[in-house]
Coordinates of C-alpha atoms in Angstrom, one line a residue:
M23 CA -1.3 -57.7 -2.9
D24 CA -4.5 -58.1 -1.6
S25 CA -8.0 -60.3 -2.2
L26 CA -7.7 -64.0 -3.2
V27 CA -8.7 -64.7 -6.5
G28 CA -9.7 -68.3 -8.1
R29 CA -6.9 -71.2 -7.5
N30 CA -4.8 -69.4 -5.0
H31 CA -3.9 -66.5 -7.0
T32 CA -3.8 -62.9 -5.6
T33 CA -4.4 -59.7 -6.9
V34 CA -1.5 -57.5 -7.5
T35 CA -2.4 -53.7 -6.3
E36 CA 1.1 -52.2 -6.9
F37 CA 4.7 -53.0 -8.4
I38 CA 8.5 -52.7 -6.6
L39 CA 10.4 -51.2 -9.3
L40 CA 13.9 -52.3 -8.8
G41 CA 15.4 -48.8 -10.4
L42 CA 19.0 -48.7 -11.7
T43 CA 20.7 -49.5 -8.6
Q44 CA 20.6 -50.6 -4.9
D45 CA 23.7 -49.1 -4.2
P46 CA 22.7 -46.4 -1.5
V47 CA 25.6 -44.0 -2.4
L48 CA 25.3 -44.2 -6.2
R49 CA 21.7 -43.6 -6.0
I50 CA 22.4 -40.4 -4.2
I51 CA 25.1 -39.7 -7.1
L52 CA 22.2 -40.2 -9.6
F53 CA 19.7 -38.7 -8.1
I54 CA 22.1 -35.2 -8.3
I55 CA 23.1 -35.7 -12.0
I56 CA 18.9 -36.8 -13.4
L57 CA 17.6 -34.4 -10.9
C58 CA 20.1 -31.4 -12.6
I59 CA 19.2 -33.1 -15.9
Y60 CA 15.4 -32.7 -15.4
L61 CA 15.5 -28.9 -14.3
V62 CA 17.7 -28.3 -17.4
T63 CA 15.2 -30.3 -19.4
V64 CA 11.9 -28.3 -18.1
S65 CA 13.5 -25.0 -18.3
G66 CA 15.0 -25.5 -21.7
N67 CA 12.0 -26.9 -23.0
L68 CA 9.9 -23.9 -21.7
C69 CA 12.0 -21.5 -22.7
T70 CA 12.0 -22.7 -26.6
I71 CA 8.0 -23.2 -25.7
L72 CA 7.9 -19.0 -24.9
L73 CA 10.2 -17.7 -27.1
I74 CA 8.6 -19.0 -30.2
R75 CA 5.3 -18.0 -29.0
V76 CA 6.6 -14.3 -28.3
S77 CA 9.0 -13.6 -31.2
T78 CA 7.2 -12.7 -34.4
Q79 CA 10.1 -13.9 -36.4
L80 CA 9.7 -17.7 -35.3
H81 CA 6.4 -17.9 -36.2
H82 CA 7.2 -20.2 -39.1
P83 CA 6.0 -23.7 -39.6
M84 CA 9.4 -25.1 -38.6
Y85 CA 8.7 -23.6 -35.0
F86 CA 5.5 -24.4 -35.0
F87 CA 6.2 -28.2 -35.0
L88 CA 9.5 -27.1 -32.7
S89 CA 7.3 -25.7 -30.0
H90 CA 5.1 -28.3 -29.7
L91 CA 8.1 -31.5 -29.9
A92 CA 9.6 -29.1 -27.1
F93 CA 6.6 -30.1 -25.1
V94 CA 6.4 -33.3 -25.9
D95 CA 10.0 -33.4 -24.6
M96 CA 9.3 -32.1 -21.6
V97 CA 5.8 -34.5 -20.8
F98 CA 7.8 -37.7 -22.2
S99 CA 10.3 -36.9 -19.3
S100 CA 7.8 -35.4 -16.7
S101 CA 5.9 -38.8 -17.1
V102 CA 9.3 -40.9 -15.7
T103 CA 11.7 -38.7 -13.9
P104 CA 9.9 -37.4 -10.7
N105 CA 8.9 -40.2 -9.8
M106 CA 12.4 -42.0 -10.2
L107 CA 13.7 -39.5 -7.9
V108 CA 11.7 -40.0 -5.2
N109 CA 12.4 -43.7 -6.0
F110 CA 15.9 -42.8 -5.5
L111 CA 15.5 -41.0 -2.3
M112 CA 13.3 -44.1 -0.6
D113 CA 14.1 -48.1 0.3
K114 CA 10.9 -49.5 -1.4
N115 CA 10.5 -48.4 -5.2
V116 CA 6.4 -49.1 -5.2
I117 CA 4.0 -47.6 -7.5
S118 CA 0.7 -48.8 -7.9
Y119 CA -1.1 -50.9 -10.3
H120 CA -3.1 -47.8 -11.6
G121 CA -0.4 -45.4 -11.7
C122 CA 1.5 -48.1 -13.1
G123 CA -0.8 -48.2 -16.3
I124 CA -1.1 -44.4 -16.9
Q125 CA 2.9 -44.2 -16.6
L126 CA 2.9 -46.6 -19.3
D127 CA 0.2 -45.0 -21.3
T128 CA 1.9 -41.3 -21.4
V129 CA 4.9 -43.1 -22.0
V130 CA 3.8 -44.5 -24.9
F131 CA 1.6 -41.6 -26.1
F132 CA 4.0 -39.0 -26.2
G133 CA 6.6 -41.4 -27.4
A134 CA 4.2 -41.8 -30.8
A135 CA 4.1 -38.2 -30.8
E136 CA 7.5 -37.7 -30.8
C137 CA 7.7 -39.8 -34.2
F138 CA 5.0 -38.1 -35.9
L139 CA 6.2 -35.1 -35.0
L140 CA 10.3 -35.5 -36.3
A141 CA 8.6 -37.1 -39.4
S142 CA 6.1 -33.5 -39.8
M143 CA 9.9 -31.3 -39.2
A144 CA 11.6 -33.8 -42.3
Y145 CA 8.6 -32.9 -44.4
D146 CA 8.6 -29.3 -43.4
R147 CA 12.3 -29.1 -44.7
F148 CA 11.8 -31.3 -48.1
V149 CA 9.3 -28.6 -49.1
A150 CA 11.5 -25.7 -47.9
I151 CA 14.6 -27.0 -49.8
C152 CA 12.6 -28.8 -52.7
S153 CA 9.7 -26.7 -53.2
P154 CA 10.2 -23.3 -51.9
L155 CA 8.0 -21.4 -54.3
L156 CA 5.3 -23.5 -53.1
Y157 CA 6.5 -23.3 -49.8
S158 CA 3.3 -21.1 -48.3
T159 CA 0.7 -23.3 -50.2
K160 CA 2.3 -26.5 -48.7
M161 CA 3.1 -25.6 -45.4
S162 CA -0.1 -23.4 -44.7
T163 CA -1.6 -22.8 -40.9
Q164 CA -4.4 -25.5 -41.8
V165 CA -1.7 -28.1 -42.9
C166 CA 0.5 -27.7 -39.9
V167 CA -2.7 -28.1 -37.4
K168 CA -3.8 -31.5 -39.6
L169 CA -0.3 -32.9 -39.5
I170 CA 0.0 -32.0 -35.3
I171 CA -3.8 -33.4 -34.9
V172 CA -2.3 -36.4 -36.7
A173 CA 1.0 -37.1 -34.1
Y174 CA -1.4 -36.8 -31.4
T175 CA -4.3 -38.7 -32.7
G176 CA -1.5 -41.6 -33.6
G177 CA -0.2 -41.3 -30.0
V178 CA -3.9 -42.0 -29.0
F179 CA -4.5 -45.0 -30.9
D180 CA -0.8 -46.6 -30.0
A181 CA -1.6 -45.6 -26.3
S182 CA -4.7 -47.4 -26.2
S183 CA -3.2 -50.3 -27.8
F184 CA -1.1 -50.7 -24.9
T185 CA -4.0 -49.8 -22.4
I186 CA -6.1 -52.8 -23.6
S187 CA -3.0 -55.2 -23.5
F188 CA -2.0 -53.9 -19.9
C189 CA -5.5 -54.6 -19.0
S190 CA -4.9 -58.0 -20.2
F191 CA -2.5 -58.9 -18.0
H192 CA -3.0 -61.2 -15.0
F193 CA -0.7 -60.6 -12.5
C194 CA -1.1 -63.4 -9.5
G195 CA 1.9 -62.9 -7.5
P196 CA 5.4 -61.6 -9.2
N197 CA 5.0 -58.0 -8.4
R198 CA 8.9 -57.0 -8.6
V199 CA 9.5 -55.1 -12.2
N200 CA 13.2 -55.0 -13.5
H201 CA 13.3 -51.1 -14.4
F202 CA 12.9 -47.9 -13.1
F203 CA 9.3 -47.2 -14.4
C204 CA 6.8 -49.5 -15.6
D205 CA 7.7 -50.1 -19.5
F206 CA 5.7 -52.8 -21.4
A207 CA 8.5 -55.9 -21.7
P208 CA 9.2 -56.4 -18.2
L209 CA 5.7 -56.1 -17.3
R210 CA 4.8 -58.8 -19.4
E211 CA 7.8 -61.0 -17.5
V212 CA 5.9 -60.8 -14.1
A213 CA 2.5 -61.4 -15.9
C214 CA 1.1 -64.6 -15.2
S215 CA -1.0 -64.5 -18.4
E216 CA -1.3 -62.3 -21.0
D217 CA -3.6 -62.1 -24.4
S218 CA -1.4 -63.2 -27.1
V219 CA -3.6 -61.5 -29.8
L220 CA -3.7 -57.9 -28.1
I221 CA -0.1 -58.2 -27.3
F222 CA 0.6 -58.7 -31.2
L223 CA -1.8 -56.0 -32.3
S224 CA -0.1 -53.3 -29.7
T225 CA 3.5 -54.5 -31.0
L226 CA 1.9 -54.3 -35.1
T227 CA 0.8 -50.7 -33.8
A228 CA 3.9 -49.4 -32.2
G229 CA 5.6 -51.1 -35.0
F230 CA 4.3 -49.7 -37.9
I231 CA 4.2 -46.1 -36.3
V232 CA 8.1 -46.5 -36.0
V233 CA 8.3 -47.8 -39.6
F234 CA 6.2 -45.3 -41.1
T235 CA 7.7 -42.4 -39.5
A236 CA 11.0 -43.3 -40.5
V237 CA 10.2 -44.1 -43.7
V238 CA 8.9 -40.6 -44.3
I239 CA 12.2 -39.2 -42.8
T240 CA 14.2 -41.4 -45.0
I241 CA 12.2 -40.5 -48.2
S242 CA 12.1 -36.6 -47.6
Y243 CA 16.1 -36.4 -46.7
I244 CA 16.7 -38.4 -49.5
Y245 CA 15.0 -36.1 -52.0
I246 CA 16.6 -33.0 -50.1
F247 CA 20.4 -34.7 -50.4
I248 CA 19.8 -34.6 -53.9
T249 CA 18.1 -31.3 -54.6
I250 CA 20.8 -30.2 -52.6
L251 CA 23.7 -31.7 -54.4
K252 CA 22.1 -30.2 -57.6
M253 CA 23.0 -26.8 -56.2
R254 CA 25.8 -24.8 -58.0
S255 CA 26.5 -22.3 -55.4
T256 CA 28.6 -24.0 -52.4
A257 CA 27.1 -20.9 -50.3
G258 CA 23.3 -22.3 -51.1
R259 CA 24.3 -25.7 -50.1
H260 CA 25.5 -24.9 -46.8
K261 CA 22.6 -22.7 -46.5
A262 CA 20.1 -25.8 -47.4
F263 CA 22.3 -28.2 -45.1
S264 CA 22.5 -26.2 -42.2
T265 CA 18.4 -25.9 -42.4
C266 CA 18.3 -29.8 -41.5
T267 CA 21.5 -30.4 -39.5
S268 CA 20.0 -29.6 -36.0
H269 CA 16.7 -31.8 -36.9
L270 CA 18.8 -34.7 -38.4
T271 CA 20.8 -34.6 -35.0
A272 CA 17.6 -35.5 -33.0
V273 CA 16.3 -37.8 -35.7
S274 CA 19.4 -40.0 -35.0
L275 CA 19.6 -39.5 -31.3
F276 CA 15.8 -40.4 -31.1
Y277 CA 15.6 -43.5 -33.0
G278 CA 19.0 -44.7 -32.8
T279 CA 17.9 -45.4 -29.1
I280 CA 14.5 -47.2 -30.2
T281 CA 16.1 -49.5 -32.5
F282 CA 18.6 -50.4 -29.5
I283 CA 16.0 -51.0 -27.0
Y284 CA 12.9 -52.4 -29.2
V285 CA 14.2 -53.4 -32.0
M286 CA 17.5 -55.7 -31.3
P287 CA 17.3 -59.3 -29.8
K288 CA 17.1 -59.3 -26.2
S289 CA 19.9 -61.9 -26.2
S290 CA 22.4 -59.1 -27.3
Y291 CA 22.0 -57.0 -24.4
S292 CA 21.5 -57.1 -20.6
T293 CA 18.7 -55.8 -18.8
D294 CA 21.0 -53.3 -16.8
Q295 CA 22.1 -52.3 -20.4
N296 CA 18.6 -51.4 -21.7
K297 CA 17.8 -49.5 -18.5
V298 CA 21.4 -47.3 -19.0
I299 CA 20.1 -46.8 -22.4
S300 CA 16.4 -46.2 -21.3
V301 CA 17.7 -43.4 -19.1
F302 CA 19.4 -41.9 -22.2
Y303 CA 16.0 -42.0 -24.2
M304 CA 13.6 -40.7 -21.6
V305 CA 16.0 -38.6 -19.4
V306 CA 18.8 -37.4 -21.7
I307 CA 17.2 -36.9 -25.1
P308 CA 14.6 -34.6 -24.0
M309 CA 17.2 -32.5 -22.0
L310 CA 19.6 -32.4 -25.8
N311 CA 16.8 -31.6 -28.5
P312 CA 16.1 -27.7 -26.9
L313 CA 20.0 -27.5 -26.7
I314 CA 20.6 -28.8 -30.2
Y315 CA 17.9 -26.5 -31.9
S316 CA 19.2 -24.1 -29.6
L317 CA 23.0 -24.0 -30.4
R318 CA 23.0 -25.0 -34.1
N319 CA 20.2 -22.6 -35.2
N320 CA 20.9 -18.9 -35.6
E321 CA 16.8 -17.8 -36.0
I322 CA 16.5 -19.0 -32.6
K323 CA 19.6 -17.4 -30.9
G324 CA 19.0 -14.7 -32.7
A325 CA 15.5 -14.1 -31.5
L326 CA 16.8 -15.1 -27.9
K327 CA 18.6 -11.9 -28.1
R328 CA 15.9 -9.3 -29.1
E329 CA 13.8 -11.1 -26.5
L330 CA 16.4 -10.7 -24.3
G331 CA 17.4 -6.6 -25.7
R332 CA 13.3 -5.9 -25.3
K333 CA 13.1 -6.9 -21.8
I334 CA 16.5 -5.5 -20.5
F335 CA 15.9 -2.2 -22.3

């Protein structure tokens, strides 16, 4: 905190992140656990991206979206986890004002992009199961690229709205943020003043993205389930449903935690519970996604065996 502004107010140039715990022993334990999770996250998502790029058997729209999901998950986790790991080893968890804004924007951008990617993957499964004869037309390369552009553009709009809201905050003294990263709600708690209109617009933008993508996913799977139930062959039903289980698992984990953190009333859970769920949302889910898709997908396992066989033999 440096220069005086106006009526004995100070300009905050840095924030102190209170983190998950102040217990030194628990901090070391958490450092080791989260470091291992982060290493698995980076290696797992990188391997997914590289495998999809080099294996011609995986050059399909579903895996095209999966490679972007792996990229988003990796950067999404990297925007928070390295800083959290460093802070576990330091007595004072400090982040600059601009660093806090960049971290918030990165989290919001890639969080919104993940929503759109999960919706695009649901639409891909809908076309593949409900309109298989038109799949090559409806999911052409041009269509897939457009859906990716929409995903990242949606992330830009969402991040821009939160950037404007963050810049409207006036921090006049309290700079202790009760979280392990610069989340929007804890920053509002330490702000001395804010623009309620901008806050409403940013909340509306984020809410629209979550609700819109959730509706697209829900409608897609309603039609998918109806189509599967109409199939006469048990083997056909099993094969069709098996292509959706990985995506359904990823969707359930992601939207389940979003609902708990950002939709449920704050009075129904404590700040500490919120931080624990945020760890799952920010750190654990990006690790689980490549594991979910690789362990439950025979095409990915087959492609991995073929590529490893080529490298070895």
